[in-house]
Amino acid sequence: MLCRTAHRWVPAEVLLTPVGTSTCLQAIAEAQRRLKHLRNLAATQMPKQGVWSSLASMVTGADKMSDAELEGTLVTAEAGLLEAILLLSEESVMAFVKVVNQQVCLRPPSTTPEWISIQSYPVSVCACGVCVLHQAGLSIRSSWKLYEQCDASLNNAVAALKAERVPFVHQVAARKATASLPAKSESVRAPAETGATPAGAGAGAGAGAGAGAGAGAGAGAGADTGALASTAAGGYYDPDGSAPALPEGYSGILSGGASSDQDDAVVSGVLFGMGGFNVYLSILPPIVLKIVSVLGFPSDRLV
Amino acid sequence: MWIYCVFVVVNRDRGMAQLRLCFQTDSIRAPLAGIVLLTQHIIIPSFFATDMSDHLPEATAILDTCLQRFPDAAIFLGLQGRMERMRGDIPAAIKVRTGVQWFLDITLL
């Protein structure tokens, strides 16, 4: 038997191959179940949304969230995003489309809509058997909105990030590699290094200046920022902490506003969510975007 | 390039910058951001582009960092094999990819 995964037909034995203690399909179903519970749990930490408060936030802009509310919102958004990604791993890109057309529904229009939910699957089927309600598009949209709320609580530091201020990864890596292991890095990345060495040196100097500015801002804003900055400097790129330079954009985010007292995990979560949205939505072809927008969302939402 | 999407104005360059920044933090999302960046630099160009010179440096740097931390990760090994194939190093690609064939069977990698 052949099963259709995201991109091709594979034998059912492959999907039923044990991975750990369960098969792939069981693992996906289990992950979806857990994500649903996680989302419900984290949603209880989100700020209360009443009619008046939402109206007020439309006029005056969203309030600052407390730390717990911020984390709850972030986790809710991430869970929704991961649910949608898991759905896509089973289905195809068209699962983004929320098909809930009452026009094509075969049931008489006077009857109330009746959605039959499939167990542990974010899809509901209409009783007419034709139209299908996919919830992936919905959860993606709400996730984006939640990420925007988190970002508003970070003074819009993430959305306003200038692309020029972030160095390319190979420039940072080249700088640190030449600092620690010059011979090996040259031999491994010879074609890349030849072109990138002057740029890497320039970025190194610039990032050094940025680190100085970030350290100054940290000293001004308090010890919290200093600790966070040192985390970033000795972070993922640099396990032994030998490189003192901070990526320029990160220090910009830290010194840019109220985000300096936020947790590193929150900032990186918003960065990852908004960055992933920006990248993945931008590679969809415009015709797909148009179809998605026509089918899935009210047209007055179009920008 | 600006693309007007559903209700969102998405900007690819800004998204890549955010992901790069996220990759340089010390959080749990750093490897995830690395995966997203690698799909942009390895998977998608292998369909369309003929000139890999502007994708390979960053992909190499990210893969080195990730494999240093997760030496046996199937995702990163599969991506590394694909990158070696793009570079033209077929024996290295075969050597890397046969080790994680079970994973490659069920994914796009």
Tab-separated table of C-alpha atoms in Angstrom:
chain	number	residue	atom	x	y	z
A	1	MET	CA	0.000	0.000	0.000
A	2	LEU	CA	1.227	3.462	-0.820
A	3	CYS	CA	0.663	6.385	1.474
A	4	ARG	CA	0.903	9.964	0.438
A	5	THR	CA	3.210	12.034	2.580
A	6	ALA	CA	4.067	15.638	2.071
A	7	HIS	CA	5.782	15.284	-1.237
A	8	ARG	CA	5.613	11.843	-2.670
A	9	TRP	CA	4.141	8.421	-2.427
A	10	VAL	CA	5.988	6.103	-0.130
A	11	PRO	CA	5.294	2.527	0.885
A	12	ALA	CA	3.215	2.160	3.973
A	13	GLU	CA	5.942	0.125	5.612
A	14	VAL	CA	8.128	3.189	5.679
A	15	LEU	CA	5.552	5.234	7.515
A	16	LEU	CA	4.958	2.324	9.844
A	17	THR	CA	8.642	1.877	10.528
A	18	PRO	CA	9.276	2.071	14.250
A	19	VAL	CA	10.837	5.312	15.344
A	20	GLY	CA	11.585	4.980	19.007
A	21	THR	CA	8.610	3.270	20.522
A	22	SER	CA	6.013	4.136	17.897
A	23	THR	CA	5.613	4.508	14.170
A	24	CYS	CA	5.786	7.756	12.268
A	25	LEU	CA	2.033	8.091	11.980
A	26	GLN	CA	1.518	7.351	15.634
A	27	ALA	CA	4.202	9.861	16.499
A	28	ILE	CA	2.535	12.549	14.442
A	29	ALA	CA	-0.847	11.872	16.009
A	30	GLU	CA	0.675	11.895	19.468
A	31	ALA	CA	2.483	15.146	18.780
A	32	GLN	CA	-0.723	16.737	17.556
A	33	ARG	CA	-2.540	15.628	20.655
A	34	ARG	CA	0.128	17.006	22.940
A	35	LEU	CA	0.313	20.260	21.032
A	36	LYS	CA	-3.414	20.712	21.436
A	37	HIS	CA	-3.149	20.328	25.180
A	38	LEU	CA	-0.116	22.585	25.322
A	39	ARG	CA	-1.944	25.232	23.395
A	40	ASN	CA	-4.925	25.103	25.706
A	41	LEU	CA	-2.659	25.276	28.719
A	42	ALA	CA	-0.624	28.186	27.449
A	43	ALA	CA	-3.740	30.045	26.361
A	44	THR	CA	-4.764	30.334	29.979
A	45	GLN	CA	-1.701	32.498	30.576
A	46	MET	CA	-2.541	34.928	27.830
A	47	PRO	CA	-3.875	38.369	28.712
A	48	LYS	CA	-7.603	38.607	29.095
A	49	GLN	CA	-9.267	39.920	25.980
A	50	GLY	CA	-12.495	41.734	26.612
A	51	VAL	CA	-14.500	43.852	24.213
A	52	TRP	CA	-13.496	47.121	25.784
A	53	SER	CA	-9.855	46.282	26.194
A	54	SER	CA	-9.570	45.179	22.585
A	55	LEU	CA	-11.305	48.352	21.440
A	56	ALA	CA	-8.987	50.413	23.584
A	57	SER	CA	-5.963	48.598	22.241
A	58	MET	CA	-7.133	49.357	18.711
A	59	VAL	CA	-7.098	53.058	19.547
A	60	THR	CA	-4.098	53.386	21.792
A	61	GLY	CA	-2.045	50.423	20.750
A	62	ALA	CA	-1.588	47.218	22.653
A	63	ASP	CA	-0.580	47.350	26.265
A	64	LYS	CA	2.630	45.908	27.504
A	65	MET	CA	2.221	42.348	28.597
A	66	SER	CA	3.733	41.027	31.752
A	67	ASP	CA	6.412	38.392	31.506
A	68	ALA	CA	4.076	35.501	32.207
A	69	GLU	CA	1.547	36.770	29.685
A	70	LEU	CA	4.254	37.270	27.132
A	71	GLU	CA	5.518	33.744	27.521
A	72	GLY	CA	2.000	32.335	27.427
A	73	THR	CA	1.251	34.179	24.228
A	74	LEU	CA	4.504	33.057	22.705
A	75	VAL	CA	3.967	29.423	23.568
A	76	THR	CA	0.424	29.539	22.244
A	77	ALA	CA	1.609	31.002	18.988
A	78	GLU	CA	4.361	28.456	18.651
A	79	ALA	CA	2.062	25.553	19.387
A	80	GLY	CA	-0.361	26.730	16.720
A	81	LEU	CA	2.453	27.089	14.251
A	82	LEU	CA	3.781	23.616	14.987
A	83	GLU	CA	0.301	22.148	14.666
A	84	ALA	CA	0.034	23.650	11.225
A	85	ILE	CA	3.471	22.359	10.276
A	86	LEU	CA	2.531	18.882	11.419
A	87	LEU	CA	-0.622	19.030	9.376
A	88	LEU	CA	1.444	20.002	6.372
A	89	SER	CA	3.779	17.122	6.976
A	90	GLU	CA	0.838	14.817	6.482
A	91	GLU	CA	-0.928	16.714	3.772
A	92	SER	CA	0.198	19.211	1.216
A	93	VAL	CA	0.541	22.929	0.847
A	94	MET	CA	-3.126	23.201	0.026
A	95	ALA	CA	-3.912	22.265	3.615
A	96	PHE	CA	-3.212	25.891	4.310
A	97	VAL	CA	-6.407	26.692	2.545
A	98	LYS	CA	-9.395	26.808	4.747
A	99	VAL	CA	-12.204	25.498	2.550
A	100	VAL	CA	-15.394	26.267	4.306
A	101	ASN	CA	-17.559	27.252	1.390
A	102	GLN	CA	-21.179	27.243	2.315
A	103	GLN	CA	-21.928	27.826	-1.354
A	104	VAL	CA	-20.764	24.398	-2.420
A	105	CYS	CA	-22.180	22.650	0.567
A	106	LEU	CA	-24.736	20.070	-0.484
A	107	ARG	CA	-26.778	20.402	2.613
A	108	PRO	CA	-29.787	22.727	2.573
A	109	PRO	CA	-28.699	26.224	3.561
A	110	SER	CA	-31.334	26.537	6.257
A	111	THR	CA	-29.735	23.824	8.317
A	112	THR	CA	-27.076	24.753	10.760
A	113	PRO	CA	-23.551	23.806	9.741
A	114	GLU	CA	-22.465	20.556	11.190
A	115	TRP	CA	-18.821	19.727	11.389
A	116	ILE	CA	-17.675	16.275	12.145
A	117	SER	CA	-14.247	16.393	13.668
A	118	ILE	CA	-11.823	13.622	12.946
A	119	GLN	CA	-10.083	12.400	16.006
A	120	SER	CA	-6.634	13.827	16.633
A	121	TYR	CA	-6.593	15.610	13.313
A	122	PRO	CA	-7.068	19.323	12.830
A	123	VAL	CA	-9.621	18.887	10.098
A	124	SER	CA	-13.376	18.790	10.252
A	125	VAL	CA	-15.588	17.364	7.560
A	126	CYS	CA	-19.013	18.743	6.822
A	127	ALA	CA	-21.946	16.410	7.113
A	128	CYS	CA	-22.537	16.807	3.387
A	129	GLY	CA	-19.243	15.093	2.804
A	130	VAL	CA	-18.014	17.642	0.293
A	131	CYS	CA	-16.683	20.648	2.065
A	132	VAL	CA	-13.886	20.368	4.520
A	133	LEU	CA	-12.835	22.742	7.214
A	134	HIS	CA	-9.105	22.890	7.523
A	135	GLN	CA	-7.906	24.565	10.623
A	136	ALA	CA	-4.312	24.961	9.583
A	137	GLY	CA	-4.912	28.279	7.915
A	138	LEU	CA	-6.774	29.469	10.945
A	139	SER	CA	-4.081	28.486	13.377
A	140	ILE	CA	-1.433	30.026	11.168
A	141	ARG	CA	-3.289	33.289	11.040
A	142	SER	CA	-3.879	33.395	14.765
A	143	SER	CA	-0.254	32.487	15.379
A	144	TRP	CA	0.869	35.403	13.298
A	145	LYS	CA	-1.377	37.713	15.234
A	146	LEU	CA	-0.050	36.398	18.522
A	147	TYR	CA	3.512	36.874	17.370
A	148	GLU	CA	2.644	40.434	16.478
A	149	GLN	CA	1.289	40.984	19.964
A	150	CYS	CA	4.477	39.629	21.484
A	151	ASP	CA	6.503	41.857	19.229
A	152	ALA	CA	4.422	44.886	20.178
A	153	SER	CA	5.272	44.098	23.753
A	154	LEU	CA	8.936	44.142	22.745
A	155	ASN	CA	8.533	47.645	21.300
A	156	ASN	CA	8.338	46.260	17.760
A	157	ALA	CA	12.045	45.597	17.884
A	158	VAL	CA	11.765	42.415	15.850
A	159	ALA	CA	9.490	43.674	13.100
A	160	ALA	CA	11.570	46.799	12.668
A	161	LEU	CA	14.805	44.889	12.431
A	162	LYS	CA	16.978	46.210	9.671
A	163	ALA	CA	18.252	43.461	7.443
A	164	GLU	CA	21.512	45.317	6.825
A	165	ARG	CA	22.398	45.313	10.480
A	166	VAL	CA	22.573	41.555	10.764
A	167	PRO	CA	25.804	40.084	9.468
A	168	PHE	CA	25.708	37.034	7.308
A	169	VAL	CA	26.332	33.896	9.247
A	170	HIS	CA	29.436	32.977	7.325
A	171	GLN	CA	31.006	36.290	8.178
A	172	VAL	CA	30.514	35.730	11.878
A	173	ALA	CA	31.632	32.142	11.612
A	174	ALA	CA	34.658	33.065	9.557
A	175	ARG	CA	35.717	35.628	12.075
A	176	LYS	CA	35.453	33.214	14.954
A	177	ALA	CA	37.009	30.375	13.017
A	178	THR	CA	40.021	32.437	12.079
A	179	ALA	CA	40.354	33.478	15.687
A	180	SER	CA	40.448	29.913	16.946
A	181	LEU	CA	41.287	27.480	14.156
A	182	PRO	CA	42.783	29.348	11.217
A	183	ALA	CA	44.324	26.441	9.316
A	184	LYS	CA	41.338	24.111	9.494
A	185	SER	CA	38.792	26.705	8.503
A	186	GLU	CA	40.882	27.771	5.554
A	187	SER	CA	41.162	24.249	4.284
A	188	VAL	CA	37.506	23.429	4.830
A	189	ARG	CA	35.985	26.540	3.360
A	190	ALA	CA	38.580	27.537	0.869
A	191	PRO	CA	36.271	28.741	-1.942
A	192	ALA	CA	34.061	30.634	0.440
A	193	GLU	CA	36.855	32.210	2.376
A	194	THR	CA	38.666	33.717	-0.553
A	195	GLY	CA	35.757	35.930	-1.411
A	196	ALA	CA	34.517	36.509	2.077
A	197	THR	CA	37.672	37.326	3.965
A	198	PRO	CA	37.689	41.109	3.457
A	199	ALA	CA	33.979	41.283	4.157
A	200	GLY	CA	34.434	39.099	7.183
A	201	ALA	CA	37.161	41.353	8.504
A	202	GLY	CA	34.944	44.364	7.940
A	203	ALA	CA	32.047	42.707	9.682
A	204	GLY	CA	34.345	41.772	12.502
A	205	ALA	CA	35.374	45.360	13.027
A	206	GLY	CA	31.783	46.546	12.757
A	207	ALA	CA	30.508	43.910	15.126
A	208	GLY	CA	33.253	44.803	17.542
A	209	ALA	CA	32.032	48.374	17.539
A	210	GLY	CA	28.498	47.111	17.962
A	211	ALA	CA	29.584	45.017	20.911
A	212	GLY	CA	31.108	48.059	22.492
A	213	ALA	CA	27.875	49.988	22.009
A	214	GLY	CA	25.896	47.066	23.365
A	215	ALA	CA	28.134	46.814	26.403
A	216	GLY	CA	27.711	50.506	27.028
A	217	ALA	CA	23.952	50.241	26.765
A	218	GLY	CA	24.039	47.229	29.056
A	219	ALA	CA	25.978	49.149	31.660
A	220	GLY	CA	23.443	51.941	31.388
A	221	ALA	CA	20.383	49.729	31.575
A	222	GLY	CA	21.539	47.513	34.365
A	223	ALA	CA	23.200	44.241	35.126
A	224	ASP	CA	20.403	42.268	33.516
A	225	THR	CA	21.334	43.413	30.056
A	226	GLY	CA	24.974	42.685	30.672
A	227	ALA	CA	24.195	39.111	31.584
A	228	LEU	CA	21.962	38.708	28.537
A	229	ALA	CA	24.580	40.223	26.280
A	230	SER	CA	27.202	37.865	27.586
A	231	THR	CA	24.827	34.971	26.976
A	232	ALA	CA	24.446	36.057	23.404
A	233	ALA	CA	28.143	36.602	22.898
A	234	GLY	CA	29.142	33.263	24.336
A	235	GLY	CA	26.152	31.526	22.905
A	236	TYR	CA	25.353	29.007	20.292
A	237	TYR	CA	28.028	30.094	17.919
A	238	ASP	CA	30.757	29.943	20.375
A	239	PRO	CA	30.547	27.198	22.981
A	240	ASP	CA	33.833	28.016	24.675
A	241	GLY	CA	33.026	31.710	24.956
A	242	SER	CA	36.246	32.844	23.372
A	243	ALA	CA	34.712	35.379	21.039
A	244	PRO	CA	33.659	38.562	22.776
A	245	ALA	CA	31.993	40.159	19.783
A	246	LEU	CA	28.231	40.439	19.813
A	247	PRO	CA	26.255	40.245	16.587
A	248	GLU	CA	25.394	43.772	15.678
A	249	GLY	CA	21.693	43.330	15.231
A	250	TYR	CA	21.285	41.521	18.473
A	251	SER	CA	22.880	44.286	20.458
A	252	GLY	CA	20.646	46.649	18.534
A	253	ILE	CA	17.604	44.734	19.680
A	254	LEU	CA	18.863	44.601	23.197
A	255	SER	CA	19.719	48.259	23.445
A	256	GLY	CA	16.791	49.310	21.288
A	257	GLY	CA	14.134	49.400	23.941
A	258	ALA	CA	12.220	47.553	26.554
A	259	SER	CA	13.283	44.232	25.145
A	260	SER	CA	16.545	44.568	27.012
A	261	ASP	CA	14.989	43.254	30.181
A	262	GLN	CA	13.265	40.371	28.409
A	263	ASP	CA	14.324	36.827	28.514
A	264	ASP	CA	16.572	35.522	25.819
A	265	ALA	CA	14.104	32.752	25.049
A	266	VAL	CA	11.284	35.184	24.433
A	267	VAL	CA	13.292	37.326	22.068
A	268	SER	CA	14.533	34.347	20.114
A	269	GLY	CA	11.036	32.876	19.982
A	270	VAL	CA	9.604	36.001	18.436
A	271	LEU	CA	12.560	36.200	16.091
A	272	PHE	CA	12.067	32.621	14.973
A	273	GLY	CA	8.329	32.917	14.526
A	274	MET	CA	8.283	36.140	12.594
A	275	GLY	CA	11.328	35.183	10.586
A	276	GLY	CA	9.817	31.861	9.629
A	277	PHE	CA	6.574	33.493	8.612
A	278	ASN	CA	8.366	36.097	6.561
A	279	VAL	CA	10.535	33.571	4.772
A	280	TYR	CA	8.028	30.836	4.141
A	281	LEU	CA	5.147	33.037	3.093
A	282	SER	CA	7.364	34.991	0.757
A	283	ILE	CA	8.365	31.940	-1.253
A	284	LEU	CA	4.806	30.982	-2.060
A	285	PRO	CA	3.972	32.038	-5.583
A	286	PRO	CA	1.620	35.008	-5.818
A	287	ILE	CA	-1.156	32.989	-7.432
A	288	VAL	CA	-1.204	30.636	-4.464
A	289	LEU	CA	-1.301	33.597	-2.140
A	290	LYS	CA	-4.240	34.951	-4.055
A	291	ILE	CA	-6.087	31.658	-3.888
A	292	VAL	CA	-5.350	31.354	-0.212
A	293	SER	CA	-6.513	34.840	0.480
A	294	VAL	CA	-9.708	34.405	-1.528
A	295	LEU	CA	-10.643	31.055	-0.094
A	296	GLY	CA	-9.354	31.253	3.394
A	297	PHE	CA	-9.765	34.737	4.630
A	298	PRO	CA	-12.192	37.587	4.272
A	299	SER	CA	-11.234	39.795	1.396
A	300	ASP	CA	-11.389	42.955	3.421
A	301	ARG	CA	-8.396	41.694	5.287
A	302	LEU	CA	-6.287	42.081	2.184
A	303	VAL	CA	-3.618	44.651	2.599
B	1	MET	CA	11.028	42.228	-2.644
B	2	TRP	CA	7.735	42.957	-0.989
B	3	ILE	CA	4.956	40.510	-1.386
B	4	TYR	CA	1.492	41.317	-0.251
B	5	CYS	CA	0.152	38.255	1.421
B	6	VAL	CA	-3.131	37.385	2.972
B	7	PHE	CA	-3.240	39.903	5.749
B	8	VAL	CA	0.446	40.192	6.249
B	9	VAL	CA	3.132	42.076	4.456
B	10	VAL	CA	6.014	39.679	4.302
B	11	ASN	CA	9.551	40.610	3.531
B	12	ARG	CA	11.992	37.870	2.769
B	13	ASP	CA	15.165	39.762	3.579
B	14	ARG	CA	13.849	40.830	6.926
B	15	GLY	CA	12.788	37.282	7.659
B	16	MET	CA	16.232	35.962	6.835
B	17	ALA	CA	17.796	38.589	9.066
B	18	GLN	CA	15.522	37.628	11.932
B	19	LEU	CA	16.357	33.980	11.474
B	20	ARG	CA	20.084	34.717	11.358
B	21	LEU	CA	19.795	36.645	14.562
B	22	CYS	CA	17.800	33.850	16.138
B	23	PHE	CA	20.431	31.371	15.033
B	24	GLN	CA	23.087	33.352	16.842
B	25	THR	CA	21.306	33.318	20.162
B	26	ASP	CA	21.777	30.651	22.762
B	27	SER	CA	18.217	29.416	22.848
B	28	ILE	CA	16.367	26.254	21.961
B	29	ARG	CA	15.210	27.819	18.702
B	30	ALA	CA	18.683	28.346	17.356
B	31	PRO	CA	18.937	24.926	15.629
B	32	LEU	CA	15.393	25.326	14.339
B	33	ALA	CA	16.296	28.648	12.815
B	34	GLY	CA	19.339	26.941	11.370
B	35	ILE	CA	17.111	24.347	9.704
B	36	VAL	CA	14.913	27.026	8.184
B	37	LEU	CA	17.946	28.911	6.929
B	38	LEU	CA	19.399	25.719	5.488
B	39	THR	CA	16.216	24.935	3.584
B	40	GLN	CA	16.444	28.383	2.085
B	41	HIS	CA	20.076	27.938	1.152
B	42	ILE	CA	20.132	24.284	0.098
B	43	ILE	CA	16.728	22.837	-0.762
B	44	ILE	CA	15.116	25.677	-2.628
B	45	PRO	CA	18.109	26.802	-4.703
B	46	SER	CA	18.660	23.226	-5.815
B	47	PHE	CA	15.389	23.441	-7.724
B	48	PHE	CA	15.882	26.778	-9.369
B	49	ALA	CA	19.323	28.252	-9.220
B	50	THR	CA	22.387	27.389	-11.213
B	51	ASP	CA	24.835	29.538	-9.317
B	52	MET	CA	25.308	28.394	-5.765
B	53	SER	CA	28.158	30.723	-4.894
B	54	ASP	CA	26.018	33.036	-2.809
B	55	HIS	CA	24.342	30.196	-0.944
B	56	LEU	CA	27.226	27.898	-0.169
B	57	PRO	CA	29.227	30.029	2.315
B	58	GLU	CA	26.394	30.587	4.727
B	59	ALA	CA	25.136	27.034	4.352
B	60	THR	CA	28.590	25.703	5.110
B	61	ALA	CA	28.946	27.874	8.176
B	62	ILE	CA	25.537	26.923	9.558
B	63	LEU	CA	26.063	23.242	8.886
B	64	ASP	CA	29.475	23.281	10.551
B	65	THR	CA	28.036	24.894	13.637
B	66	CYS	CA	25.070	22.557	13.825
B	67	LEU	CA	26.988	19.358	13.152
B	68	GLN	CA	29.532	20.325	15.737
B	69	ARG	CA	26.771	20.358	18.300
B	70	PHE	CA	24.633	17.509	16.917
B	71	PRO	CA	27.032	15.175	15.124
B	72	ASP	CA	24.463	12.426	14.498
B	73	ALA	CA	21.385	14.470	13.623
B	74	ALA	CA	19.671	12.974	10.599
B	75	ILE	CA	18.291	16.279	9.375
B	76	PHE	CA	21.647	17.967	9.340
B	77	LEU	CA	23.391	14.954	7.829
B	78	GLY	CA	20.827	14.764	5.051
B	79	LEU	CA	21.216	18.461	4.386
B	80	GLN	CA	24.968	18.084	4.402
B	81	GLY	CA	24.748	15.342	1.811
B	82	ARG	CA	22.581	17.508	-0.335
B	83	MET	CA	24.996	20.361	-0.010
B	84	GLU	CA	27.916	18.161	-1.008
B	85	ARG	CA	25.949	17.145	-4.071
B	86	MET	CA	25.361	20.769	-4.956
B	87	ARG	CA	29.042	21.430	-4.588
B	88	GLY	CA	29.825	18.527	-6.898
B	89	ASP	CA	31.399	16.203	-4.386
B	90	ILE	CA	29.385	13.099	-5.219
B	91	PRO	CA	31.342	10.494	-3.198
B	92	ALA	CA	31.081	12.569	-0.038
B	93	ALA	CA	27.370	13.036	-0.659
B	94	ILE	CA	26.811	9.313	-1.058
B	95	LYS	CA	28.835	8.563	2.027
B	96	VAL	CA	26.874	11.005	4.129
B	97	ARG	CA	23.458	10.172	2.795
B	98	THR	CA	23.567	6.401	2.991
B	99	GLY	CA	23.877	6.651	6.744
B	100	VAL	CA	20.553	8.392	7.104
B	101	GLN	CA	18.678	6.724	4.284
B	102	TRP	CA	15.719	5.751	6.482
B	103	PHE	CA	15.148	9.394	7.247
B	104	LEU	CA	15.546	10.529	3.671
B	105	ASP	CA	12.916	8.043	2.602
B	106	ILE	CA	10.150	9.809	4.437
B	107	THR	CA	11.188	13.383	3.858
B	108	LEU	CA	11.949	15.693	1.028
B	109	LEU	CA	15.624	15.834	1.872
